[in-house]
Tab-separated table of C-alpha atoms and ligand atoms in Angstrom:
chain	number	residue	atom	x	y	z
A	1	MET	CA	105.262	126.371	71.249
A	2	THR	CA	105.441	124.595	74.638
A	3	LYS	CA	104.594	120.929	74.333
A	4	SER	CA	101.558	119.856	76.334
A	5	LEU	CA	100.810	116.373	77.757
A	6	GLU	CA	97.833	114.974	79.626
A	7	CYS	CA	97.370	112.161	82.105
A	8	ASP	CA	95.282	111.158	85.104
A	9	VAL	CA	98.159	110.930	87.583
A	10	LEU	CA	101.447	112.825	87.449
A	11	ILE	CA	104.110	111.193	89.619
A	12	VAL	CA	107.051	113.434	90.520
A	13	GLY	CA	110.170	111.373	91.318
A	14	GLY	CA	111.293	107.994	89.993
A	15	GLY	CA	112.722	106.630	93.245
A	16	PRO	CA	111.306	103.533	94.965
A	17	ALA	CA	108.197	105.430	96.157
A	18	GLY	CA	107.173	106.942	92.797
A	19	LEU	CA	107.925	103.748	90.842
A	20	SER	CA	105.897	101.698	93.326
A	21	VAL	CA	102.883	104.013	93.030
A	22	ALA	CA	103.093	103.665	89.239
A	23	SER	CA	103.324	99.860	89.396
A	24	SER	CA	100.162	99.427	91.444
A	25	LEU	CA	97.874	101.947	89.742
A	26	PRO	CA	95.268	100.121	87.607
A	27	LYS	CA	96.531	99.847	84.021
A	28	ASP	CA	93.657	101.835	82.506
A	29	ILE	CA	94.730	104.931	84.467
A	30	ARG	CA	97.130	107.105	82.476
A	31	SER	CA	100.210	108.086	84.447
A	32	ILE	CA	103.399	110.024	83.751
A	33	ILE	CA	106.510	109.778	85.926
A	34	VAL	CA	108.922	112.725	85.715
A	35	HIS	CA	112.370	111.932	86.988
A	36	GLN	CA	115.190	114.470	87.034
A	37	ASP	CA	118.026	111.935	86.698
A	38	LYS	CA	119.161	110.543	83.349
A	39	GLU	CA	118.754	106.966	84.509
A	40	ILE	CA	116.659	105.098	87.042
A	41	GLY	CA	118.788	104.064	90.044
A	42	ARG	CA	121.801	106.234	89.162
A	43	PRO	CA	123.445	108.109	90.760
A	44	VAL	CA	123.124	106.050	93.944
A	45	ARG	CA	122.002	108.203	96.865
A	46	THR	CA	121.410	105.569	99.533
A	47	SER	CA	123.173	102.604	101.097
A	48	GLY	CA	120.570	99.860	100.835
A	49	GLY	CA	120.390	98.250	104.272
A	50	THR	CA	117.118	96.370	104.756
A	51	TRP	CA	115.602	93.081	105.987
A	52	VAL	CA	115.135	89.753	104.230
A	53	ARG	CA	111.590	89.227	105.574
A	54	ASP	CA	110.423	92.527	104.039
A	55	MET	CA	112.060	91.774	100.697
A	56	LYS	CA	110.303	88.396	100.626
A	57	ALA	CA	106.967	90.002	101.583
A	58	LEU	CA	107.431	92.561	98.776
A	59	ALA	CA	108.408	89.760	96.321
A	60	ILE	CA	111.816	91.316	95.577
A	61	PRO	CA	113.986	88.698	93.775
A	62	GLU	CA	116.814	87.290	95.901
A	63	HIS	CA	119.570	88.218	93.446
A	64	LEU	CA	118.876	91.895	94.224
A	65	TYR	CA	120.248	91.706	97.755
A	66	GLN	CA	123.064	90.303	99.883
A	67	VAL	CA	121.971	88.451	103.039
A	68	ILE	CA	123.737	89.488	106.272
A	69	ASP	CA	124.283	86.941	109.085
A	70	GLN	CA	126.326	89.095	111.441
A	71	LEU	CA	125.568	92.670	112.509
A	72	ASP	CA	128.143	94.447	114.689
A	73	PHE	CA	127.887	97.821	116.428
A	74	TYR	CA	131.035	99.725	117.375
A	75	SER	CA	131.626	102.820	119.463
A	76	ASP	CA	135.117	104.124	120.225
A	77	HIS	CA	135.722	101.664	123.089
A	78	ALA	CA	132.860	99.186	123.012
A	79	GLN	CA	131.242	96.739	120.650
A	80	ALA	CA	128.054	94.695	120.446
A	81	CYS	CA	128.077	91.771	118.047
A	82	PHE	CA	124.970	89.922	116.939
A	83	GLU	CA	124.797	86.712	115.003
A	84	VAL	CA	121.479	87.228	113.278
A	85	ASN	CA	119.443	84.073	113.028
A	86	GLN	CA	115.795	85.075	113.139
A	87	ASP	CA	115.518	88.377	111.317
A	88	LYS	CA	118.308	88.623	108.784
A	89	MET	CA	119.458	91.933	107.445
A	90	ALA	CA	120.116	92.439	103.719
A	91	VAL	CA	121.974	94.948	101.567
A	92	LEU	CA	120.230	95.964	98.356
A	93	ASP	CA	121.745	96.377	94.913
A	94	ILE	CA	120.201	99.831	94.545
A	95	THR	CA	120.547	100.425	90.809
A	96	ALA	CA	119.321	96.951	89.870
A	97	LEU	CA	116.455	97.087	92.400
A	98	TYR	CA	115.178	100.475	91.209
A	99	GLN	CA	115.431	99.348	87.571
A	100	TYR	CA	113.492	96.220	88.509
A	101	LEU	CA	110.802	98.377	90.180
A	102	GLU	CA	110.626	100.392	86.972
A	103	THR	CA	109.974	97.239	84.906
A	104	LEU	CA	107.055	96.417	87.244
A	105	SER	CA	105.438	99.740	86.336
A	106	GLN	CA	105.747	99.400	82.538
A	107	HIS	CA	102.508	99.329	80.527
A	108	ALA	CA	100.912	101.185	77.633
A	109	ASN	CA	99.289	103.879	79.791
A	110	ARG	CA	102.434	104.743	81.771
A	111	GLU	CA	105.030	107.155	80.409
A	112	LEU	CA	108.453	107.761	81.970
A	113	LEU	CA	110.178	111.085	81.285
A	114	LEU	CA	113.831	110.822	82.309
A	115	ASP	CA	116.171	113.796	82.618
A	116	THR	CA	113.074	115.863	83.258
A	117	LYS	CA	112.603	118.106	86.253
A	118	PHE	CA	109.292	119.130	87.795
A	119	ILE	CA	109.472	122.922	88.157
A	120	SER	CA	106.081	124.037	89.469
A	121	ALA	CA	102.367	123.269	89.542
A	122	LYS	CA	99.264	125.419	89.346
A	123	LYS	CA	95.743	124.470	90.364
A	124	GLU	CA	93.446	125.213	87.396
A	125	THR	CA	90.236	123.755	88.910
A	126	ASP	CA	89.508	121.284	91.743
A	127	SER	CA	90.086	118.431	89.329
A	128	LEU	CA	92.840	119.829	87.119
A	129	TYR	CA	96.443	120.799	87.748
A	130	SER	CA	98.926	122.045	85.208
A	131	SER	CA	102.578	121.384	85.951
A	132	GLN	CA	105.578	122.882	84.270
A	133	VAL	CA	108.438	120.447	83.698
A	134	ARG	CA	111.823	120.936	82.037
A	135	SER	CA	113.468	118.235	79.975
A	136	ARG	CA	117.159	118.587	79.168
A	137	THR	CA	116.546	117.217	75.682
A	138	LYS	CA	112.974	118.310	74.879
A	139	GLY	CA	112.805	121.683	76.636
A	140	ASP	CA	109.849	122.952	78.681
A	141	MET	CA	106.551	121.074	78.745
A	142	VAL	CA	103.216	121.437	80.494
A	143	ILE	CA	101.564	118.349	81.961
A	144	ARG	CA	97.850	118.511	82.779
A	145	SER	CA	96.735	115.969	85.354
A	146	LYS	CA	93.880	115.286	87.749
A	147	TYR	CA	96.182	114.079	90.533
A	148	ILE	CA	99.796	114.756	91.485
A	149	ILE	CA	101.921	112.449	93.613
A	150	ASP	CA	104.834	114.031	95.449
A	151	ALA	CA	107.446	111.254	95.457
A	152	SER	CA	110.358	113.658	95.078
A	153	GLY	CA	112.054	112.579	98.328
A	154	TRP	CA	113.376	115.249	100.701
A	155	HIS	CA	112.849	117.908	97.981
A	156	CYS	CA	109.047	117.886	98.621
A	157	ALA	CA	108.973	119.612	95.226
A	158	VAL	CA	105.202	119.485	94.632
A	159	LEU	CA	104.143	120.448	98.155
A	160	GLU	CA	106.543	123.410	98.127
A	161	SER	CA	105.401	124.603	94.744
A	162	LEU	CA	101.736	124.565	95.764
A	163	ASN	CA	102.438	126.053	99.208
A	164	LEU	CA	101.124	122.911	100.872
A	165	GLY	CA	104.310	122.185	102.773
A	166	LYS	CA	107.963	123.040	103.117
A	167	LYS	CA	111.229	121.227	102.550
A	168	PRO	CA	112.478	119.786	105.852
A	169	THR	CA	115.162	121.885	107.541
A	170	ARG	CA	116.701	119.147	109.711
A	171	LEU	CA	118.361	116.650	107.401
A	172	GLY	CA	120.400	113.476	107.512
A	173	VAL	CA	123.204	113.912	104.977
A	174	GLY	CA	125.402	111.025	103.997
A	175	ILE	CA	128.364	110.112	101.863
A	176	GLU	CA	129.598	106.670	100.925
A	177	PHE	CA	132.686	105.222	99.250
A	178	GLU	CA	132.167	102.014	97.283
A	179	PHE	CA	135.080	99.733	96.345
A	180	PRO	CA	135.945	96.011	95.935
A	181	ARG	CA	135.167	93.976	99.059
A	182	LYS	CA	138.393	91.914	99.019
A	183	ASN	CA	138.730	89.973	102.339
A	184	PHE	CA	135.898	91.596	104.251
A	185	PRO	CA	133.254	88.896	104.937
A	186	LYS	CA	130.374	88.939	102.475
A	187	ASN	CA	127.766	88.341	105.180
A	188	ARG	CA	128.859	90.831	107.866
A	189	ALA	CA	127.651	94.419	108.311
A	190	ILE	CA	128.920	97.042	110.738
A	191	LEU	CA	127.355	100.188	112.169
A	192	PHE	CA	129.706	102.557	114.001
A	193	VAL	CA	129.067	105.545	116.258
A	194	GLY	CA	131.080	107.885	118.480
A	195	ALA	CA	133.925	110.271	117.640
A	196	THR	CA	134.182	109.139	114.015
A	197	ALA	CA	130.509	109.891	113.213
A	198	LEU	CA	129.193	112.463	115.690
A	199	THR	CA	125.423	113.250	115.526
A	200	GLY	CA	124.939	110.334	113.152
A	201	TYR	CA	126.520	106.979	112.436
A	202	GLY	CA	128.703	105.157	109.955
A	203	TRP	CA	128.149	101.893	108.129
A	204	ILE	CA	130.041	99.154	106.325
A	205	PHE	CA	127.821	97.133	104.016
A	206	PRO	CA	128.909	94.353	101.629
A	207	THR	CA	126.894	94.101	98.427
A	208	ALA	CA	125.749	91.108	96.388
A	209	TYR	CA	128.160	92.137	93.615
A	210	ASP	CA	131.309	92.002	95.789
A	211	THR	CA	131.787	95.634	96.673
A	212	LEU	CA	131.868	97.245	100.091
A	213	ARG	CA	130.034	100.434	100.967
A	214	LEU	CA	131.696	102.510	103.653
A	215	GLY	CA	129.637	105.526	104.617
A	216	VAL	CA	128.928	108.158	107.239
A	217	GLY	CA	125.826	110.237	107.820
A	218	VAL	CA	125.444	113.277	110.063
A	219	ILE	CA	122.507	115.467	110.990
A	220	ASN	CA	122.540	119.078	109.845
A	221	PRO	CA	122.178	121.556	111.484
A	222	ASP	CA	122.825	119.552	114.705
A	223	THR	CA	126.411	119.632	113.458
A	224	ASP	CA	127.887	122.123	110.974
A	225	LEU	CA	130.240	119.444	109.694
A	226	SER	CA	129.556	117.984	106.269
A	227	PRO	CA	129.698	114.191	105.889
A	228	ARG	CA	132.593	114.729	103.470
A	229	THR	CA	134.658	116.323	106.269
A	230	VAL	CA	133.698	113.545	108.683
A	231	MET	CA	134.637	110.906	106.099
A	232	LYS	CA	137.975	112.605	105.419
A	233	ALA	CA	138.765	112.551	109.148
A	234	PHE	CA	137.814	108.850	109.234
A	235	VAL	CA	140.098	108.037	106.310
A	236	ASP	CA	143.003	110.274	107.403
A	237	GLY	CA	142.747	108.911	110.955
A	238	GLY	CA	143.287	105.356	109.672
A	239	HIS	CA	140.059	104.157	111.321
A	240	ALA	CA	139.240	101.751	108.489
A	241	LYS	CA	141.992	99.415	109.795
A	242	ARG	CA	139.961	98.702	112.953
A	243	TYR	CA	137.372	97.042	110.733
A	244	GLY	CA	139.879	95.177	108.571
A	245	ILE	CA	139.347	97.428	105.567
A	246	GLU	CA	141.824	98.997	103.200
A	247	ILE	CA	140.435	101.921	101.210
A	248	PRO	CA	141.844	101.838	97.671
A	249	GLU	CA	143.077	104.960	95.829
A	250	THR	CA	140.024	105.019	93.593
A	251	TYR	CA	136.436	104.350	94.543
A	252	GLU	CA	132.917	105.382	93.610
A	253	THR	CA	131.278	108.065	95.703
A	254	ASN	CA	127.575	107.966	96.533
A	255	ALA	CA	125.838	110.766	98.438
A	256	GLY	CA	122.308	111.519	99.584
A	257	ILE	CA	119.939	113.418	101.842
A	258	ILE	CA	116.982	112.300	103.961
A	259	PRO	CA	114.536	114.255	106.162
A	260	SER	CA	115.126	114.045	109.912
A	261	THR	CA	111.989	115.696	111.257
A	262	PRO	CA	108.915	114.509	113.209
A	263	TYR	CA	106.335	112.406	111.361
A	264	GLU	CA	103.229	114.331	110.278
A	265	GLU	CA	99.997	112.466	109.605
A	266	LYS	CA	98.647	114.582	106.757
A	267	LEU	CA	99.432	112.942	103.428
A	268	VAL	CA	96.442	113.856	101.268
A	269	TYR	CA	95.836	117.463	100.159
A	270	GLY	CA	92.804	117.030	97.897
A	271	ALA	CA	94.252	115.688	94.657
A	272	VAL	CA	97.888	116.094	95.751
A	273	ILE	CA	99.283	113.196	97.767
A	274	ARG	CA	102.703	112.566	99.239
A	275	THR	CA	104.566	109.329	99.816
A	276	GLY	CA	108.060	107.954	100.574
A	277	ASP	CA	110.632	110.444	101.889
A	278	SER	CA	108.366	113.349	100.895
A	279	ALA	CA	106.036	111.960	103.554
A	280	ASN	CA	108.908	111.214	105.953
A	281	PHE	CA	108.355	107.426	105.988
A	282	ALA	CA	112.001	106.472	106.712
A	283	THR	CA	112.679	105.199	110.241
A	284	PRO	CA	113.821	107.862	112.717
A	285	THR	CA	116.421	105.583	114.342
A	286	VAL	CA	118.612	104.711	111.341
A	287	GLY	CA	116.869	106.427	108.393
A	288	GLU	CA	115.858	103.212	106.641
A	289	GLY	CA	113.192	104.014	104.059
A	290	ILE	CA	113.410	101.865	100.935
A	291	ARG	CA	111.144	99.000	102.012
A	292	LEU	CA	108.635	101.554	103.360
A	293	ALA	CA	108.740	103.606	100.159
A	294	ILE	CA	107.932	100.430	98.201
A	295	GLU	CA	105.247	99.059	100.520
A	296	TYR	CA	103.343	102.307	101.086
A	297	GLY	CA	103.948	103.537	97.528
A	298	ARG	CA	102.227	100.372	96.307
A	299	LEU	CA	99.414	100.930	98.802
A	300	LEU	CA	98.946	104.487	97.535
A	301	GLY	CA	98.782	103.347	93.884
A	302	GLN	CA	96.174	100.773	94.769
A	303	GLU	CA	94.043	103.112	96.922
A	304	LEU	CA	94.256	105.934	94.377
A	305	GLY	CA	93.008	103.441	91.780
A	306	PHE	CA	90.001	102.640	93.989
A	307	TYR	CA	89.426	106.351	94.614
A	308	ILE	CA	89.380	107.146	90.898
A	309	GLN	CA	86.941	104.263	90.404
A	310	GLY	CA	84.541	105.900	92.888
A	311	ASP	CA	85.530	104.648	96.361
A	312	HIS	CA	85.711	108.023	98.099
A	313	LYS	CA	87.127	106.605	101.337
A	314	ALA	CA	90.193	105.102	99.640
A	315	LEU	CA	92.616	108.005	100.146
A	316	SER	CA	91.614	108.477	103.795
A	317	ARG	CA	92.312	104.774	104.183
A	318	TYR	CA	95.863	105.282	102.830
A	319	GLU	CA	96.412	108.107	105.322
A	320	ALA	CA	94.929	106.083	108.205
A	321	VAL	CA	96.990	102.940	107.477
A	322	CYS	CA	100.198	105.022	107.353
A	323	SER	CA	99.279	106.795	110.560
A	324	LYS	CA	98.628	103.473	112.302
A	325	THR	CA	101.985	102.138	111.105
A	326	PHE	CA	104.163	105.161	111.815
A	327	LYS	CA	102.628	107.632	114.276
A	328	ARG	CA	103.344	106.037	117.665
A	329	ASP	CA	106.660	104.376	116.832
A	330	TYR	CA	108.018	107.410	114.975
A	331	LYS	CA	107.038	109.803	117.778
A	332	PHE	CA	109.127	107.742	120.162
A	333	GLY	CA	111.811	107.054	117.537
A	334	PHE	CA	112.198	110.759	116.828
A	335	MET	CA	112.660	111.467	120.550
A	336	MET	CA	115.424	108.869	120.491
A	337	ASN	CA	116.878	110.359	117.314
A	338	GLN	CA	117.160	113.816	118.904
A	339	ARG	CA	118.637	112.413	122.093
A	340	ILE	CA	121.286	110.254	120.474
A	341	ALA	CA	122.269	113.002	118.025
A	342	SER	CA	123.692	114.859	121.040
A	343	TYR	CA	125.523	111.869	122.568
A	344	THR	CA	129.199	112.307	123.393
A	345	PRO	CA	131.627	109.488	122.459
A	346	GLU	CA	131.671	108.424	126.171
A	347	ARG	CA	127.889	108.239	126.203
A	348	TRP	CA	128.000	106.124	123.055
A	349	ASP	CA	130.379	103.691	124.753
A	350	LYS	CA	127.832	103.195	127.547
A	351	SER	CA	125.011	102.812	125.040
A	352	VAL	CA	126.798	100.220	122.942
A	353	LYS	CA	127.597	98.256	126.128
A	354	ARG	CA	123.872	98.352	126.970
A	355	LEU	CA	123.042	97.323	123.419
A	356	SER	CA	125.239	94.229	123.789
A	357	ARG	CA	122.881	93.042	126.551
A	358	LEU	CA	119.817	93.139	124.274
A	359	SER	CA	118.483	90.006	122.651
A	360	GLU	CA	118.638	89.723	118.870
A	361	VAL	CA	114.892	90.450	118.697
A	362	GLU	CA	115.146	93.601	120.863
A	363	MET	CA	118.099	94.874	118.809
A	364	THR	CA	116.177	94.334	115.567
A	365	GLN	CA	113.085	96.096	116.919
A	366	MET	CA	115.168	99.088	117.906
A	367	VAL	CA	116.941	99.369	114.539
A	368	ARG	CA	113.607	98.975	112.703
A	369	SER	CA	111.911	101.591	114.956
A	370	ASN	CA	109.302	99.006	116.052
A	371	PHE	CA	108.960	99.641	119.775
A	372	SER	CA	107.052	97.561	122.309
A	373	MET	CA	105.245	99.389	125.114
A	374	GLY	CA	107.793	97.841	127.494
A	375	MET	CA	110.715	99.385	125.583
A	376	ILE	CA	109.037	102.796	125.516
A	377	ALA	CA	108.218	102.689	129.239
A	378	ARG	CA	111.743	101.526	130.156
A	379	THR	CA	113.395	104.282	128.080
A	380	ILE	CA	111.140	107.012	129.482
A	381	TRP	CA	111.847	105.745	133.010
A	382	LEU	CA	115.635	105.725	132.413
A	383	SER	CA	115.550	109.206	130.924
A	384	LEU	CA	113.439	110.586	133.832
A	385	ARG	CA	115.811	108.938	136.303
A	386	ALA	CA	118.823	110.495	134.545
A	387	LYS	CA	117.163	113.945	134.633
A	388	PHE	CA	116.297	113.517	138.332
A	389	LYS	CA	119.884	112.494	139.168
A	390	LYS	CA	121.249	115.483	137.235
A	391	SER	CA	119.066	117.958	139.095
A	392	HIS	CA	120.022	116.593	142.586
B	1	FAD	C1	123.043	108.506	102.914
B	1	FAD	C2	121.752	107.744	102.995
B	1	FAD	C3	121.768	106.413	103.357
B	1	FAD	C4	120.574	105.708	103.422
B	1	FAD	N1	120.612	104.392	103.754
B	1	FAD	C5	119.489	103.660	103.725
B	1	FAD	C6	119.523	102.285	103.972
B	1	FAD	O1	120.573	101.717	104.292
B	1	FAD	N2	118.367	101.580	103.868
B	1	FAD	C7	117.184	102.177	103.556
B	1	FAD	O2	116.166	101.498	103.461
B	1	FAD	N3	117.122	103.504	103.351
B	1	FAD	C8	118.235	104.254	103.414
B	1	FAD	N4	118.172	105.586	103.172
B	1	FAD	C9	116.857	106.198	102.956
B	1	FAD	C10	116.305	105.880	101.579
B	1	FAD	O3	117.266	106.199	100.610
B	1	FAD	C11	115.028	106.660	101.330
B	1	FAD	O4	114.138	106.469	102.392
B	1	FAD	C12	114.377	106.244	100.020
B	1	FAD	O5	115.254	106.481	98.954
B	1	FAD	C13	113.080	107.016	99.794
B	1	FAD	O6	112.603	106.790	98.507
B	1	FAD	P1	111.755	107.908	97.736
B	1	FAD	O7	111.379	107.312	96.445
B	1	FAD	O8	110.720	108.452	98.628
B	1	FAD	O9	112.771	109.113	97.527
B	1	FAD	P2	114.118	109.175	96.682
B	1	FAD	O10	114.801	107.884	96.691
B	1	FAD	O11	114.827	110.379	97.175
B	1	FAD	O12	113.605	109.423	95.198
B	1	FAD	C14	113.087	110.657	94.789
B	1	FAD	C15	113.542	110.924	93.386
B	1	FAD	O13	112.887	112.082	92.922
B	1	FAD	C16	113.772	112.807	92.094
B	1	FAD	N5	113.347	114.207	92.143
B	1	FAD	C17	113.481	115.080	93.179
B	1	FAD	N6	113.014	116.293	92.832
B	1	FAD	C18	112.558	116.176	91.558
B	1	FAD	C19	111.972	117.097	90.649
B	1	FAD	N7	111.749	118.387	90.971
B	1	FAD	N8	111.632	116.651	89.413
B	1	FAD	C20	111.864	115.337	89.045
B	1	FAD	N9	112.445	114.440	89.875
B	1	FAD	C21	112.768	114.845	91.124
B	1	FAD	C22	115.140	112.615	92.748
B	1	FAD	O14	116.170	112.752	91.781
B	1	FAD	C23	115.043	111.197	93.298
B	1	FAD	O15	115.650	110.252	92.464
B	1	FAD	C24	119.338	106.344	103.134
B	1	FAD	C25	119.329	107.681	102.766
B	1	FAD	C26	120.515	108.381	102.692
B	1	FAD	C27	120.486	109.813	102.285
């Protein structure tokens, strides 16, 4: 007979978003997290670039990240180097961070089912869903819950199953090699663009545990190339030498996928709510989503707690706060994303030269997708001017 479980809130996905929802739900609310991987934080599917100020605001312990003092941008023939003094970047230890987030969610009314995949959900009544899940060790199970959180990342597994939404079709796909850092400075990160990473960008990130992550991400279907092919061309072309890196014979490979589509405001579908990458919270400029998955996952857990306790405005508040944070910046950021995905290497050279004239604060705002009205107006003006010049 199929095993049956019950809870108030079923959380699908044990990434930073799902774990953060679980950690901020009131402890008397029964929750179950289903996570398809065997372990929290493994395999690694992300590269972990973030900002020290956000990690401090989220109370993430310092040993879980490497602080970066120098951030350099390279195109084929240009570079822009920033000594970062005000807003320092950081590189997260992904596995340790996610396992730490899991410890924050542990309590008697929270169950974690690892190696268990959410298959489908059915609405029984307005206040009851039954979800079919498949555990590799325990077989099929049914979980009855009043609420379901879609924190399954780009899979949007719950929304798809209930016909509430679709998986994104434009995706950022990335691959990363991880190996000992050797002589590469521990506090320097590099982002590279141009011929070696067309439609996307590459990165070199040192970690707190003395490894280096060298990765490339591209946007499909803007290019048909897979990141694996792009990475092979990078390695075979000897491009690592330019950055003072030697790629050893053996290394770990990390790979992942992120949505690259416009932000949509709707997050709450009755008792089904999305968050993290399922809600497209990662920045459109560089696809940075971990801090946002944690911050807004925690907000969702808290507001859902209030909602269950009778505050009927709580979930609209979650949706409104997210909209206020993301809507304007991400609309502009997505325009930028589409434009730069079609840049030629020559165009990237010009852009990186322009970037080198920005102040540290302006550079940070751009990478974080936090745009001032001045930046938006200037970019629209430049793009209109370019169009006008082209047509005359
Ligand atoms: C190559 C790459 C590089 C990136 N680099 C950065 C970076 O430098 N900095 C940064 O901040 N962000 C980065 N991101 C983005 C960041 O990884 C995401 O924004 C973040 O992981 C979102 O967290 P999440 O919990 O919403 O989703 P995820 O981290 O995707 O977690 C969702 C989890 O749900 C599980 N799951 C999916 N479907 C099911 C199912 N049916 N049943 C059970 N479990 C399921 C998945 O296995 C997954 O572990 C990068 C992404 C990629 C792909």
